[in-house]
PDB file of C-alpha atoms in Angstrom:
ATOM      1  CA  UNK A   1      21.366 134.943 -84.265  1.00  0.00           C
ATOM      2  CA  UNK A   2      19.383 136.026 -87.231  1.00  0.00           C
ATOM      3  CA  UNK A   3      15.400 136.347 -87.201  1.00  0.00           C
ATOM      4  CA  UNK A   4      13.670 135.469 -91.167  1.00  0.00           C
ATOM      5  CA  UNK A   5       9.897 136.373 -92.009  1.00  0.00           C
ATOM      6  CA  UNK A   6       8.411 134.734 -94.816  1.00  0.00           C
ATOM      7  CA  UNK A   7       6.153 137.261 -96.986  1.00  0.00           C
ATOM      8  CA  UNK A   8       4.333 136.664-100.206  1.00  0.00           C
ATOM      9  CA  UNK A   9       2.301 133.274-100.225  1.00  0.00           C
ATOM     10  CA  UNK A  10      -0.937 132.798-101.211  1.00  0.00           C
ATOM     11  CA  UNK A  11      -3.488 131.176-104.189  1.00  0.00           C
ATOM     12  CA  UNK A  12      -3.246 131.536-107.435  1.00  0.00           C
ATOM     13  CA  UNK A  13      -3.772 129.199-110.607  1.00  0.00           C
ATOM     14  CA  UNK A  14      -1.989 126.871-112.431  1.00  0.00           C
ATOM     15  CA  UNK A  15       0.770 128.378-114.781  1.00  0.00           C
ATOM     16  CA  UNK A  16       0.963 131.410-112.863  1.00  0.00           C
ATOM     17  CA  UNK A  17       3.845 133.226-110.672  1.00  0.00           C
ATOM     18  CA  UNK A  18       4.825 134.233-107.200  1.00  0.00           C
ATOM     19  CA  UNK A  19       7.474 135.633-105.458  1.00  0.00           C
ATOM     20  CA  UNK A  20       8.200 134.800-101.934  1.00  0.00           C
ATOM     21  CA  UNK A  21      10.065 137.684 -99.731  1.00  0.00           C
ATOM     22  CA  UNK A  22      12.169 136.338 -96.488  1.00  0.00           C
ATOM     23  CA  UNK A  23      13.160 139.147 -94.656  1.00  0.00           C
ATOM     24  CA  UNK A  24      16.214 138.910 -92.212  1.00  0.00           C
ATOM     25  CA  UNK A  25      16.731 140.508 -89.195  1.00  0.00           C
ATOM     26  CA  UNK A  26      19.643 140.532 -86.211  1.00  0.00           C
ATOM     27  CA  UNK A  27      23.096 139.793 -87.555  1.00  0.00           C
ATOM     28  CA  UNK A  28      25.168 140.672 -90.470  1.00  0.00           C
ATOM     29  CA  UNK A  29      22.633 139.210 -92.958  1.00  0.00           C
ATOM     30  CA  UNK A  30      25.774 138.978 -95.928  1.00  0.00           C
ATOM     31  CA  UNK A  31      27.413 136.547 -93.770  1.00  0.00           C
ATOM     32  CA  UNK A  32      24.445 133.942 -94.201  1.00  0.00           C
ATOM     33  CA  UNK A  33      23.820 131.527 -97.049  1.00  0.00           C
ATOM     34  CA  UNK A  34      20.255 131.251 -97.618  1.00  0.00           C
ATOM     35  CA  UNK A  35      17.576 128.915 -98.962  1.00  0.00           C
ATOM     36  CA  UNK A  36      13.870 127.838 -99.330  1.00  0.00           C
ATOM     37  CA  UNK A  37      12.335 124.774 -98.265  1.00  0.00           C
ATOM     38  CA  UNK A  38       8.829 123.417 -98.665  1.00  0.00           C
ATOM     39  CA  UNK A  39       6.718 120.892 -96.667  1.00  0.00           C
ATOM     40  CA  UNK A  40       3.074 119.300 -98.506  1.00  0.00           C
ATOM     41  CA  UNK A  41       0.464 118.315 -96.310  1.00  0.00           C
ATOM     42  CA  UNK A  42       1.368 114.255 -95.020  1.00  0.00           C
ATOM     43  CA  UNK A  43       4.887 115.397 -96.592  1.00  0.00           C
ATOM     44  CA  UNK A  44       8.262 115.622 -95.441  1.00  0.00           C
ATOM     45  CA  UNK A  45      10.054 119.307 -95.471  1.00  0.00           C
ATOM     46  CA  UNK A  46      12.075 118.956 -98.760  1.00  0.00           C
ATOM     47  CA  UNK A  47      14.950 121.612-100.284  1.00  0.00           C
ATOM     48  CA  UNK A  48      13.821 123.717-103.272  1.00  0.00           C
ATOM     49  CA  UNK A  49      16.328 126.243-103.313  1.00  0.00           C
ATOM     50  CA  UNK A  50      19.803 127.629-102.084  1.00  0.00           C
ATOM     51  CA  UNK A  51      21.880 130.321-102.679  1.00  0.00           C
ATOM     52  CA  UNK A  52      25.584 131.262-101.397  1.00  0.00           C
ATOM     53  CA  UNK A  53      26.030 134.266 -98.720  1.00  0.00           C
ATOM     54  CA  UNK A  54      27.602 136.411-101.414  1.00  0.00           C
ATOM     55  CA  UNK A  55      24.476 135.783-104.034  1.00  0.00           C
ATOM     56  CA  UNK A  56      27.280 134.213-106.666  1.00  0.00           C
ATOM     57  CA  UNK A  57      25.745 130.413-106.788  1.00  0.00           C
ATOM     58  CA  UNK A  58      22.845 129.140-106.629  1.00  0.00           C
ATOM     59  CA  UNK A  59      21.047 125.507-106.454  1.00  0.00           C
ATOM     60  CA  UNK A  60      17.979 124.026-106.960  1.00  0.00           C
ATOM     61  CA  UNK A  61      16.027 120.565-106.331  1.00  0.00           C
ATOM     62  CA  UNK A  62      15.230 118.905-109.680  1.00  0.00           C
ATOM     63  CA  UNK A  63      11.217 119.738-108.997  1.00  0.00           C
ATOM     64  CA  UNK A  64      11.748 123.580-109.269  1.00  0.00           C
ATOM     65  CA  UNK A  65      15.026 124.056-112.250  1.00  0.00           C
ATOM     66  CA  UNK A  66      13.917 125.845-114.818  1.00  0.00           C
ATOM     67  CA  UNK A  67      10.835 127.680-112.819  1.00  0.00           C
ATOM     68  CA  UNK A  68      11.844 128.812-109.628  1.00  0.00           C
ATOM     69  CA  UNK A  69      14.509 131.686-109.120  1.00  0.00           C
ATOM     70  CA  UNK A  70      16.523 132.502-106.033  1.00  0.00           C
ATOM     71  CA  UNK A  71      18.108 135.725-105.066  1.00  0.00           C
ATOM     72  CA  UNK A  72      19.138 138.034-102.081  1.00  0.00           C
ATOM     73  CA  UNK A  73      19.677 141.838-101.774  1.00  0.00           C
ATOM     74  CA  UNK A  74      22.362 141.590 -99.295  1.00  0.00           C
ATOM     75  CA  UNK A  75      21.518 145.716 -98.699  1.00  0.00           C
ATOM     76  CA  UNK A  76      18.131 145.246 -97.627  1.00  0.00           C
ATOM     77  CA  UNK A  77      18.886 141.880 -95.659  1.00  0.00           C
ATOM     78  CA  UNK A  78      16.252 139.940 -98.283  1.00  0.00           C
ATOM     79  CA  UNK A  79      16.019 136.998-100.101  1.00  0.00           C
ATOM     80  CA  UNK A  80      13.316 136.375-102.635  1.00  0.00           C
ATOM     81  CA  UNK A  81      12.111 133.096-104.250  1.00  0.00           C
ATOM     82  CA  UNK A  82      10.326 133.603-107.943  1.00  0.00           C
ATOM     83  CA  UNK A  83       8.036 131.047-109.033  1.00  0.00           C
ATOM     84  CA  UNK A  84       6.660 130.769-112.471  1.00  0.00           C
ATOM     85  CA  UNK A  85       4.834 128.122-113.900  1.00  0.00           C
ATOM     86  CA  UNK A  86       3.430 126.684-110.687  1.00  0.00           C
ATOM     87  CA  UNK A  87       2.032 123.392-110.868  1.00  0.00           C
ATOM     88  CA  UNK A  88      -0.591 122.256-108.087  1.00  0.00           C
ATOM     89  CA  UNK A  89       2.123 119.763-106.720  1.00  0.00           C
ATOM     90  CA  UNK A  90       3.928 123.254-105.782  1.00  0.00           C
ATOM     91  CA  UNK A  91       1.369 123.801-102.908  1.00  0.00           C
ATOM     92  CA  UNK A  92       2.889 123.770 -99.703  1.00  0.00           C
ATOM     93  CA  UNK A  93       4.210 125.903 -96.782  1.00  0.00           C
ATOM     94  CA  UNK A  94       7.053 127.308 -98.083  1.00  0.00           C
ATOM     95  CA  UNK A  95      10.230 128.426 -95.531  1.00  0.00           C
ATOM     96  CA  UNK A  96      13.273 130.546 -95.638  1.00  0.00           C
ATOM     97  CA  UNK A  97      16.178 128.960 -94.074  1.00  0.00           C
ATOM     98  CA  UNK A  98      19.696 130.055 -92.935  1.00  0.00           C
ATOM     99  CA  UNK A  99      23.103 128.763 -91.793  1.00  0.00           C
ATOM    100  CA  UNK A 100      26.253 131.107 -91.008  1.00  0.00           C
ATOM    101  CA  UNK A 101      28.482 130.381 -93.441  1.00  0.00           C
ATOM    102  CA  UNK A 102      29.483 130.418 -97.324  1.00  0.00           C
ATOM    103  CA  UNK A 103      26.994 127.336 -98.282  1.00  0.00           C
ATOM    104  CA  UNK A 104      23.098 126.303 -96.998  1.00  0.00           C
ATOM    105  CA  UNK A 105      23.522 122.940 -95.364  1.00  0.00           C
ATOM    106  CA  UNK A 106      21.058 120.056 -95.586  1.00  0.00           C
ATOM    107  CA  UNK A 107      19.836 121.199 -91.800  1.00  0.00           C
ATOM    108  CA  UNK A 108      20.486 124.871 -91.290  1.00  0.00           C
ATOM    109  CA  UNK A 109      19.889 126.482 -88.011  1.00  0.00           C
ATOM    110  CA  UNK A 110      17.090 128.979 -88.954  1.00  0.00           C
ATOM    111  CA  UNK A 111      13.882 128.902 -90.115  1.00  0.00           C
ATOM    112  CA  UNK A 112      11.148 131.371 -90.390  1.00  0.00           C
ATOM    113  CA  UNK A 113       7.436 130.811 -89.664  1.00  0.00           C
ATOM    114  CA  UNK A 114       6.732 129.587 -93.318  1.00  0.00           C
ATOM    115  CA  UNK A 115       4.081 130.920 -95.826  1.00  0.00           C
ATOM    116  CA  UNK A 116       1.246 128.940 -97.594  1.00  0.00           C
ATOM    117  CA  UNK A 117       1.523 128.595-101.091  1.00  0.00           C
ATOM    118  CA  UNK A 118      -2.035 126.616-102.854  1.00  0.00           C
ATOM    119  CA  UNK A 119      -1.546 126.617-106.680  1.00  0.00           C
ATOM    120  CA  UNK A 120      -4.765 125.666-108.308  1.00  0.00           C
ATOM    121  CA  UNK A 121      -5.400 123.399-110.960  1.00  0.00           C
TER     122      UNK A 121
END
């Protein structure tokens, strides 16, 4: 079983960046694929962002392409989430995810505590 704990949230304006830390803790962290969800207030949770155990593909959800950045230090058992250009519809709690195996699935088996993220307009 693996343990994640979200790191990084908080305010900031319109237009500017974060970066979310998950760290991950218990087993061999390399042998996870990894993601990010989100979930707005009255909102479903909704996929943002995966990437594969080994760090060599990534995905994201239409919303975030182009803005938002995935990546994992297999090393330090961390994977990050970079968000530039944040829009206000970007605020929600934001959650690292986890699955054993190559790719994140659409229901993966572990989930951290979450972080707020409030983006300002």
């Amino acid at each position: 079983q693996v343990q994640l704990a979200e790191s990084g949230g908080g305010l900031v304006q319109a237009g500017g960046s974060l970066r979310l830390s998950c760290a991950s803790s218990g087993r061999t962290f390399s042998n996870y694929a990894m993601g990010w969800f989100r979930q707005a207030p009255g909102k479903e949770r909704e996929f943002v962002a995966r990437i594969t155990r080994s760090g060599g593909s990534t995905y994201y959800a239409d919303s975030v392409k182009g803005r938002f950045t995935i990546s994992r230090d297999n090393a330090k058992n961390m994977v990050y989430l970079q968000m530039n250009s944040l829009k206000p519809e970007d605020t929600a709690v934001y959650y690292c995810a986890g699955d054993l195996g190559v790719v994140l699935t659409t229901r993966p088996d572990y989930w951290g505590q979450g972080t707020q993220v409030t983006v300002s307009s």
